[in-house]
Coordinates of C-alpha atoms in Angstrom, one line a residue:
M226 CA -159.0 31.9 156.1
G227 CA -159.0 28.3 155.1
L228 CA -158.8 25.9 152.1
P229 CA -161.9 25.1 149.9
K230 CA -163.7 22.2 149.7
A231 CA -162.8 19.1 147.0
L232 CA -164.1 20.1 143.4
G233 CA -164.9 16.5 142.8
P234 CA -167.7 14.1 143.8
Y235 CA -165.9 12.3 146.2
G236 CA -164.6 12.9 149.9
V237 CA -160.9 12.9 150.1
S238 CA -158.8 11.4 153.0
F239 CA -155.1 11.1 153.5
V240 CA -152.3 9.3 155.3
E241 CA -148.4 9.5 155.5
F242 CA -145.7 7.1 154.6
E243 CA -141.7 7.5 155.2
L244 CA -139.4 4.5 154.3
R245 CA -137.6 3.3 157.5
R246 CA -133.7 4.1 156.7
T247 CA -131.0 1.8 157.1
A248 CA -127.9 3.9 156.8
P249 CA -126.9 7.4 158.3
A250 CA -127.3 10.7 156.4
V251 CA -124.5 11.9 154.3
Q252 CA -123.1 15.3 154.8
K253 CA -123.4 18.1 152.1
G254 CA -120.1 19.2 150.8
V255 CA -118.5 20.8 147.8
E256 CA -118.2 19.1 144.3
N257 CA -115.6 20.3 141.8
G258 CA -114.9 23.5 143.7
V259 CA -118.4 24.4 143.3
R260 CA -120.8 25.0 146.2
S261 CA -123.4 22.5 146.8
G262 CA -126.0 23.2 149.6
G263 CA -124.0 24.9 152.1
G264 CA -125.0 28.5 154.0
A265 CA -126.2 28.9 157.6
A266 CA -129.1 26.7 156.6
A267 CA -126.9 23.6 155.5
G268 CA -127.6 20.2 157.4
T269 CA -127.3 16.8 156.2
L270 CA -129.2 15.2 153.3
P271 CA -130.8 11.6 153.7
S272 CA -128.6 8.4 152.3
A273 CA -129.2 6.9 148.9
E274 CA -131.1 3.9 150.9
G275 CA -134.1 6.5 152.0
A276 CA -137.0 7.8 150.0
P277 CA -138.6 11.2 150.8
L278 CA -141.9 11.6 153.2
M279 CA -145.0 11.3 151.1
R280 CA -148.4 12.6 152.3
I281 CA -150.9 10.4 150.0
F282 CA -154.4 11.8 149.4
Y283 CA -156.7 9.4 148.2
P284 CA -160.7 9.5 147.6
T285 CA -163.0 7.9 150.0
A286 CA -166.8 7.0 150.4
S287 CA -166.9 7.5 153.7
K288 CA -169.3 10.3 155.0
K289 CA -167.8 10.7 158.6
T290 CA -167.2 14.0 159.8
F291 CA -163.7 15.4 160.6
S292 CA -162.7 14.2 164.3
V293 CA -161.8 16.9 166.9
L294 CA -158.8 14.4 167.7
D295 CA -157.4 15.4 164.2
V296 CA -157.4 19.2 164.3
K297 CA -153.7 19.5 164.4
N298 CA -153.3 16.4 161.9
R299 CA -155.3 18.2 159.4
S300 CA -153.4 21.5 159.9
W301 CA -152.3 22.9 156.4
L302 CA -148.8 23.3 158.4
P303 CA -148.0 20.2 160.4
N304 CA -145.0 21.5 162.4
V305 CA -144.0 24.9 163.5
N306 CA -140.6 24.3 161.6
Y307 CA -142.4 24.6 158.4
L308 CA -143.5 28.3 159.5
M309 CA -139.9 29.0 160.4
G310 CA -138.9 28.0 157.1
F311 CA -141.5 30.5 155.5
L312 CA -140.5 33.3 157.7
S313 CA -137.0 32.9 156.8
R314 CA -137.8 33.9 153.2
A315 CA -138.5 37.3 154.9
V316 CA -136.1 37.7 157.5
S317 CA -133.0 36.2 156.1
P318 CA -131.3 33.7 159.0
S319 CA -128.0 34.9 158.4
T320 CA -126.9 36.0 161.6
A321 CA -127.6 34.3 165.3
A322 CA -130.0 37.6 166.0
R323 CA -132.2 36.8 162.9
R324 CA -132.3 33.4 163.6
A325 CA -133.7 34.1 167.1
L326 CA -136.4 36.6 165.7
V327 CA -137.5 33.9 163.4
W328 CA -137.7 31.2 166.1
T329 CA -139.7 33.7 168.6
L330 CA -142.4 34.8 165.7
S331 CA -142.8 31.2 164.7
Y332 CA -143.8 30.2 167.9
I333 CA -146.1 33.2 168.5
I334 CA -147.9 33.1 165.0
Y335 CA -148.1 29.1 165.0
P336 CA -150.8 28.3 167.4
F337 CA -153.3 30.4 165.2
F338 CA -152.5 28.0 162.2
Y339 CA -153.8 24.6 163.3
P340 CA -157.2 25.4 164.5
F341 CA -157.9 28.0 161.8
V342 CA -156.4 26.9 158.5
P343 CA -157.2 23.0 158.2
T344 CA -157.0 20.7 155.3
Q345 CA -160.3 19.7 154.0
A346 CA -159.5 16.1 153.9
S347 CA -160.2 13.6 156.5
V348 CA -157.6 11.3 158.2
K349 CA -157.0 7.5 157.4
Q350 CA -160.5 6.9 156.4
P351 CA -161.2 3.5 154.0
L352 CA -160.1 3.9 150.2
L353 CA -163.0 4.2 147.8
V354 CA -163.8 1.3 145.7
P355 CA -165.0 2.4 142.3
E356 CA -168.3 0.5 140.7
N357 CA -167.2 1.5 137.2
G358 CA -165.8 -1.3 134.8
F359 CA -162.5 0.5 134.5
N360 CA -161.8 -0.2 138.3
K361 CA -163.1 -3.7 138.3
D362 CA -160.0 -5.1 139.7
G363 CA -160.0 -2.2 142.5
R364 CA -157.2 -0.6 141.4
L365 CA -157.0 3.4 140.6
P366 CA -154.7 5.5 138.9
V367 CA -151.7 7.5 140.5
I368 CA -150.6 10.8 140.2
I369 CA -147.1 12.0 141.7
F370 CA -146.9 15.5 142.7
S371 CA -143.7 17.7 142.7
H372 CA -143.8 20.6 144.9
G373 CA -141.8 24.2 143.9
M374 CA -139.0 26.0 145.5
W375 CA -139.6 27.3 149.0
A376 CA -143.0 24.8 149.4
C377 CA -143.5 21.4 151.1
R378 CA -145.8 18.4 150.9
T379 CA -148.7 20.5 152.1
T380 CA -148.4 23.7 149.7
Y381 CA -150.4 22.4 147.1
T382 CA -153.0 20.9 149.0
A383 CA -155.9 22.2 147.3
T384 CA -154.8 21.0 143.9
C385 CA -153.9 17.5 145.4
I386 CA -157.4 17.3 146.9
D387 CA -159.2 18.2 143.7
V388 CA -157.5 15.7 141.9
A389 CA -158.0 13.0 144.6
S390 CA -161.7 13.7 144.6
H391 CA -162.0 12.9 141.0
G392 CA -160.9 9.4 141.9
Y393 CA -157.2 9.2 141.7
I394 CA -154.5 8.6 144.4
V395 CA -152.3 11.5 144.7
V396 CA -149.0 11.1 146.4
D397 CA -147.4 14.2 147.5
V398 CA -143.3 14.3 147.8
E399 CA -141.4 16.3 150.0
H400 CA -138.1 16.7 148.3
L401 CA -134.8 16.5 150.7
D402 CA -132.6 18.6 147.7
G403 CA -132.4 21.8 150.1
S404 CA -135.0 23.3 147.5
A405 CA -138.2 23.0 150.3
V406 CA -139.1 25.6 152.7
M407 CA -138.2 23.0 155.1
A408 CA -138.2 19.2 154.9
Q409 CA -138.5 16.4 157.4
Y410 CA -137.1 12.9 157.6
H411 CA -136.2 10.4 160.1
D412 CA -132.4 8.8 160.3
H413 CA -131.6 5.5 160.4
K414 CA -131.9 5.6 164.3
G415 CA -135.5 6.9 163.9
K416 CA -134.7 10.3 165.0
Q417 CA -136.7 13.0 163.1
R418 CA -134.4 15.6 161.4
W419 CA -134.9 18.5 159.2
V420 CA -133.3 19.8 155.9
E421 CA -133.6 23.8 156.0
H422 CA -133.8 25.6 152.8
A423 CA -130.0 25.5 151.4
Y424 CA -129.8 29.2 150.2
S425 CA -132.0 30.9 152.5
D426 CA -128.9 33.2 153.3
I427 CA -128.1 34.4 150.2
P428 CA -129.8 36.2 147.1
F429 CA -131.8 33.8 144.8
D430 CA -129.8 35.0 141.9
D431 CA -126.4 34.5 143.4
V432 CA -126.8 30.6 143.3
P433 CA -124.9 28.8 140.9
M434 CA -127.2 27.2 138.2
S435 CA -124.9 24.0 138.5
D436 CA -126.1 23.7 142.0
R437 CA -129.7 24.1 140.7
S438 CA -129.0 21.3 138.4
A439 CA -127.7 19.3 140.8
Q440 CA -130.7 19.7 142.9
L441 CA -133.0 18.9 140.0
R442 CA -131.2 15.5 139.4
Q443 CA -131.9 14.6 142.9
R444 CA -135.3 15.4 142.7
V445 CA -135.8 13.4 139.8
E446 CA -134.2 10.4 142.1
E447 CA -136.5 11.2 144.6
I448 CA -139.5 10.8 142.3
Q449 CA -138.2 7.4 141.3
K450 CA -137.5 6.0 144.5
T451 CA -141.1 7.2 145.7
V452 CA -142.6 5.2 142.9
D453 CA -140.3 2.1 143.8
V454 CA -141.8 2.7 147.3
L455 CA -145.5 2.8 145.9
Q456 CA -144.8 -0.4 143.9
A457 CA -143.4 -2.4 147.1
L458 CA -146.7 -1.2 149.0
D459 CA -148.7 -2.2 146.2
Q460 CA -147.1 -5.8 146.0
G461 CA -147.6 -6.4 149.9
L462 CA -143.6 -6.4 150.3
L463 CA -143.2 -3.5 153.0
S464 CA -144.5 -4.4 156.7
Q465 CA -146.0 -1.8 159.0
S466 CA -142.6 -1.3 160.7
S467 CA -141.1 -0.2 157.5
N468 CA -143.4 3.3 158.0
V469 CA -141.4 5.4 160.4
I470 CA -144.4 7.8 160.7
K471 CA -146.4 7.0 163.7
G472 CA -150.0 8.3 164.8
R473 CA -153.2 8.8 163.5
T474 CA -151.8 9.9 160.1
S475 CA -149.7 6.7 159.6
L476 CA -150.4 4.8 156.5
D477 CA -151.6 1.1 157.3
V478 CA -149.4 -0.6 154.5
K479 CA -152.6 -2.7 153.8
L480 CA -154.6 0.2 152.6
L481 CA -152.5 0.5 149.0
Q482 CA -151.9 -3.2 148.6
G483 CA -153.1 -4.3 145.4
R484 CA -155.0 -0.8 145.0
L485 CA -152.5 0.9 142.7
N486 CA -152.8 1.0 138.9
F487 CA -149.4 1.8 137.5
N488 CA -150.4 1.1 134.1
Y489 CA -151.9 4.8 134.5
L490 CA -149.4 6.7 136.5
G491 CA -149.2 10.3 135.7
I492 CA -147.0 13.2 137.0
H493 CA -148.1 16.9 138.3
G494 CA -145.6 19.5 139.5
H495 CA -145.4 23.4 139.7
S496 CA -142.4 25.6 139.1
F497 CA -139.2 23.6 140.1
G498 CA -141.6 21.0 140.5
A499 CA -142.9 21.3 137.0
A500 CA -139.3 21.0 135.6
T501 CA -138.9 18.0 138.1
A502 CA -142.0 16.2 136.3
I503 CA -140.9 16.8 133.0
A504 CA -137.4 15.7 133.6
T505 CA -138.6 12.6 135.4
C506 CA -140.6 11.7 132.3
C507 CA -137.4 12.0 130.5
V508 CA -135.8 8.9 132.2
D509 CA -137.9 7.1 133.8
K510 CA -140.8 5.2 131.4
R511 CA -143.0 4.2 134.1
F512 CA -144.9 7.9 134.0
K513 CA -147.5 7.8 131.3
C514 CA -148.7 11.5 131.5
C515 CA -147.3 14.7 132.8
V516 CA -148.9 18.1 133.8
A517 CA -146.5 21.1 134.2
E518 CA -147.4 24.4 135.9
D519 CA -145.2 27.3 135.1
V520 CA -142.2 25.3 134.5
W521 CA -138.9 26.9 135.5
W522 CA -136.8 25.6 132.7
A523 CA -133.4 27.1 134.0
P524 CA -132.1 24.2 135.9
M525 CA -132.8 21.6 133.2
E526 CA -129.6 20.7 131.3
E527 CA -128.9 19.9 127.5
A528 CA -129.7 16.2 128.1
D529 CA -133.0 17.1 129.5
Y530 CA -133.9 18.7 126.0
E531 CA -132.8 16.0 124.1
R532 CA -134.8 13.7 126.0
V533 CA -137.7 15.8 125.9
A534 CA -140.0 13.1 127.9
G535 CA -140.5 11.1 124.9
N536 CA -143.9 10.6 123.7
V537 CA -145.6 11.3 127.0
P538 CA -148.6 13.5 126.6
V539 CA -147.4 17.0 128.3
L540 CA -149.5 19.7 129.4
L541 CA -147.8 23.1 129.8
L542 CA -150.3 25.1 132.2
N543 CA -149.0 28.8 132.7
T544 CA -150.1 31.8 134.6
E545 CA -150.0 35.1 132.6
K546 CA -147.2 36.9 134.6
F547 CA -144.7 33.9 134.9
D548 CA -143.2 34.9 131.6
W549 CA -139.9 36.4 130.3
K550 CA -137.5 36.4 127.6
A551 CA -135.1 33.7 128.9
L552 CA -137.8 31.8 129.9
K553 CA -139.6 31.6 126.8
D554 CA -136.5 30.9 124.8
C555 CA -136.0 27.7 127.4
R556 CA -139.9 26.8 126.6
N557 CA -139.4 27.3 122.8
K558 CA -135.9 25.1 123.1
F559 CA -137.9 22.4 124.6
L560 CA -141.1 22.4 122.2
A561 CA -138.7 22.7 119.1
A562 CA -136.4 19.7 120.4
R563 CA -140.0 17.7 121.4
A564 CA -141.2 18.3 117.8
R565 CA -138.2 17.2 116.1
T566 CA -137.3 14.1 117.9
S567 CA -141.2 12.9 118.6
G568 CA -143.2 14.5 115.7
E569 CA -146.9 14.7 115.5
A570 CA -146.9 11.4 117.9
A571 CA -146.5 13.5 121.0
V572 CA -149.2 15.1 122.6
T573 CA -148.1 18.8 123.7
E574 CA -150.4 21.4 124.9
L575 CA -149.9 25.0 126.0
M576 CA -152.4 27.1 128.2
T577 CA -152.1 30.1 129.8
M578 CA -154.6 31.6 132.4
K579 CA -155.3 35.1 132.0
G580 CA -155.0 37.5 134.9
T581 CA -153.0 35.3 137.3
S582 CA -149.6 35.3 138.9
H583 CA -147.1 32.4 139.8
M584 CA -148.2 32.0 143.3
D585 CA -151.8 31.4 142.2
Q586 CA -151.0 27.9 141.4
S587 CA -150.3 27.2 145.1
D588 CA -152.5 27.3 148.2
F589 CA -151.0 30.7 149.3
P590 CA -153.5 33.1 147.8
L591 CA -156.3 30.9 149.5
L592 CA -155.2 31.3 152.6
F593 CA -153.7 35.1 152.0
A594 CA -155.4 36.7 149.4
R595 CA -155.6 40.0 150.6
A596 CA -151.9 40.3 151.7
L597 CA -150.5 38.7 148.4
K598 CA -152.8 41.1 146.3
R599 CA -151.5 44.1 148.4
A600 CA -147.8 42.8 147.6
G601 CA -148.4 42.4 144.0
M602 CA -148.1 38.6 144.3
A603 CA -151.6 37.6 143.5
G604 CA -153.4 38.0 140.0
K605 CA -156.6 40.0 139.2
L606 CA -158.5 37.0 138.7
D607 CA -160.4 35.8 141.6
I608 CA -158.1 33.1 143.4
H609 CA -160.9 30.6 143.8
H610 CA -162.0 30.8 140.5
A611 CA -158.5 30.6 139.2
K612 CA -157.9 27.5 141.3
D613 CA -160.8 25.8 139.7
I614 CA -159.8 26.7 136.1
N615 CA -156.3 25.4 137.0
S616 CA -157.7 21.9 138.5
R617 CA -160.4 21.4 135.8
A618 CA -157.7 22.0 132.9
S619 CA -155.2 19.4 134.6
L620 CA -158.2 16.8 135.4
D621 CA -159.1 17.2 131.9
F622 CA -156.1 16.6 130.4
F623 CA -155.4 13.5 132.7
Y624 CA -158.7 12.2 131.6
K625 CA -158.0 12.5 127.8
N626 CA -154.4 11.4 128.0
L627 CA -153.9 9.3 130.6
L628 CA -156.9 7.0 131.1
P629 CA -158.3 4.9 128.4
P630 CA -161.1 6.3 126.2
G631 CA -164.5 6.0 127.7
T632 CA -163.7 5.5 131.2
G633 CA -166.2 7.9 132.5
A634 CA -167.1 8.6 136.2
P635 CA -165.7 9.1 138.4
Y636 CA -162.5 10.8 136.5
L637 CA -164.6 12.9 134.3
V638 CA -164.1 16.4 135.3
D639 CA -167.4 19.1 135.0
V640 CA -165.5 21.1 132.4
V641 CA -167.3 24.7 132.8
K642 CA -167.6 26.4 129.4
E643 CA -166.6 29.9 130.8
D644 CA -163.1 28.8 131.6
G645 CA -162.3 29.3 128.1
E646 CA -163.0 32.9 128.5
H647 CA -159.8 32.9 131.2
L648 CA -157.7 30.4 129.2
V649 CA -155.3 31.2 126.2
V650 CA -154.5 28.0 124.1
S651 CA -151.2 28.4 122.1
K652 CA -150.4 26.8 119.0
V653 CA -147.4 24.3 119.8
P654 CA -144.8 24.1 116.9
G655 CA -144.9 21.1 114.6
P656 CA -141.6 19.1 113.3
N657 CA -141.6 21.4 110.4
D658 CA -142.5 24.6 112.2
S659 CA -139.8 26.8 113.7
S660 CA -142.1 29.8 114.8
P661 CA -141.7 30.7 118.4
V662 CA -144.8 30.7 120.9

């Protein structure tokens, strides 16, 4: 059990940052008679002044081995509350007895996680200073990662580490819209608070799609606030006291000062996070490239299809089993609108990995392969192979469509010829082509 080492040539380190809040949180409620949030798991959401907690993965040239002091810091699950959230998906906390059961099981199981399920990244090592001409000013391209439903900032650690090990700074956001399995933040008094999954007590299909669309809008705002915070860090506008995260994983605000290249800002997401990535590109021109894995299109509204991410290059990277008629219809609607409004100028690629399932683009099968295969929740393709193919396809797209031509190492990924045997590349309709894909 454990996550694999980085795919790229560099070691990876990580730190965390959460902007100190200046105003109280606001209570979730009902808007226009439609339930927004709510349920047994409903809590409070941070105010507009705040920004979500972010885990920042980055390349390092440090050869320092992992410290025993960081055993818990490097745990894939940084707090027992996340385990409670995951168990709540299996045991709905709809009654006091069920919540007590989830609480008890979590505290029994959690001690086995942090010693045996470590993140393959060090804590707070020096940021890499590349020697190639592209980075002559010391700045590195930035990728924002948006997690999917029932996930959190650590659920896609393997993918984030693979990207960071090729020279990118990867910022993994923990969304506070109620879609995360569990999300943490600190209130304006500095006290740690938790946002539980907003709908753990009702069936997935019973959640009004208008609520999902509202969550999507909040997610987009959180991504934009994250970039605002990163720009402030890059410009040296934030003091160390602005970071509410303390301890060994706390970001030293000087680490990123003058080191982020926002001319090469990309976004990467999975499922609900993939919809977040595309919707963000629709409204924020700071983003220059998008990799969207297994997009869950349903929460996107008509305006999102009309904006269709402008001319930002988009890779739709799908798994074979995450496919049904309604999803295809939404995807074709997006592709048709994109071709109509952007024409041949927009780079759009559509790939499908054969023998894979939706969860294969997350860390879960890497950690619980046998259990997920028995439950029919993992694909037939070897999960480590699937992870590598997924990472290489994403990295190759960023290299070709985000960075200047001829950039070279360290961003160039070693594309494996055999990957093509497991990837189906679909023809994307042009502006005068109405055939579906």
